[in-house]
Amino acid sequence: MPVLNRIAEFQPEMAGWRQDFHQNPELCFQEHRTAEQVAKLLRSWGIETHANIATTGVVGVLRAGSGTRSIGLRADMDALPMPEETGLPYASVTPGKMHACGHDGHTSMLLGAAKYLAETKNFDGTVVFIFQPAEEGGAGAKVMMDEGLFARFPCDAVYGLHNDPTLPLGQADIRYGAMMAAADGFTITVRGAGGHAARPHAGVDPVVVGAQIVTALQTIASRRVDPLESAVISITQFHAGTAQNVIADEAMLNGTVRTLSPAVRDLVEQKMRRIVEATAAAHDATVTLEYKRGYPPTVNHAEQARRAARAAETVLGGGRVHRDKPPVMGAEDFAYFLLDRPGAYIKLGQAQGEKGARPVHTTRYDFNDELLPVGASFFATLVEQELPRP
């Protein structure tokens, strides 16, 4: 792969940053050590640095030439609240916290691009390096925007990336449209009338009502949503009762909804409310549905996706950037940036046989350090492509 030679030279340095971040994971809005390290490195390269945005976010600003155009590049920094079982020499030293999604690698790739661009300044305009906290459920992107990110640091377009263990190293995926889904959460509380398990007719069994709701909700995706659209409704928790011979008074169901379009998102919520209320009423139970909207769909802008694909092919080679793979139903808070600014999100493969192939969000996942110069070269190439010197 034709990664930039200078970036290839400091790949060991990037790996050192990455493994240090990996060994010292921090959860959302707690990335104080990570942010301090990021800011220290940016300042050492002469990059204008702003800290404490959205609590622990860091923004670097680098200017070259007299161009007025600007480009934003984003990396997420937070880890996950889960144990690590990799046995690596740089495994997490903090029990119950692990970089199981590769944000340590994303941060290191963007630092590598920043170091290279600060050295070469082979562009004309402004680069905004966005080191974002709290991607894992904390909506750090939205918090940064609410605190005036793009008003303080204008970006004509913004780009982000993620490692992909399902894709071989040296390949990439991007779509001209929806890349990832919206992620909403819900809690359904069914209230009946409990009693002795031998006399179910004397009460209202919330477990039976809840079971009917679980089954009925699956008809939304199969019978109410256009088969050419996508929707996933998953009941992930069902809690009720305290004893084997007692019918409970109450049952609670939790789960998530994943959709790719605003129209389907609205439809699913509407149909859920109708089904939940009607099913409970049919069994003389009462019910509440708390529906909480989470991250919106991650939808690439077509022109910026083409530009990102071109930069990726410059680094990876022709025919190695896939543009036709289906979206995935996971979620990503980079979506908030794309609602406000043109931009695109791309996935870079990291699997080399068994190396780098373990799924994200698992206790044995590890980022493949061979991807570091690839990602850094992608970011740097994108800047040189989009902000060319006259």
mmCIF file of C-alpha atoms in Angstrom, residues 59 74 112 115 125 127 201 231 254 260 264 289 317 319 329 355 387:
data_model
loop_
_atom_site.group_PDB
_atom_site.id
_atom_site.type_symbol
_atom_site.label_atom_id
_atom_site.label_comp_id
_atom_site.label_asym_id
_atom_site.label_seq_id
_atom_site.Cartn_x
_atom_site.Cartn_y
_atom_site.Cartn_z
ATOM 1 C CA VAL A 59 -9.284 20.591 19.051
ATOM 2 C CA ARG A 74 -12.387 13.586 13.810
ATOM 3 C CA GLY A 112 0.036 10.803 13.055
ATOM 4 C CA LYS A 115 2.360 15.463 12.972
ATOM 5 C CA GLY A 125 -6.202 26.432 4.126
ATOM 6 C CA VAL A 127 -7.222 21.777 9.139
ATOM 7 C CA HIS A 201 -57.767 -16.216 36.744
ATOM 8 C CA ALA A 231 -35.715 -1.913 10.977
ATOM 9 C CA ASN A 254 -36.036 -3.179 27.729
ATOM 10 C CA LEU A 260 -31.787 3.811 8.669
ATOM 11 C CA VAL A 264 -39.032 4.488 9.287
ATOM 12 C CA LEU A 289 -43.684 2.957 27.108
ATOM 13 C CA GLY A 317 -4.949 1.394 -4.616
ATOM 14 C CA GLY A 319 -10.472 -1.420 -6.631
ATOM 15 C CA MET A 329 -27.289 -1.493 12.040
ATOM 16 C CA LYS A 355 -4.558 -10.556 13.693
ATOM 17 C CA LEU A 387 -6.886 21.853 0.191
#
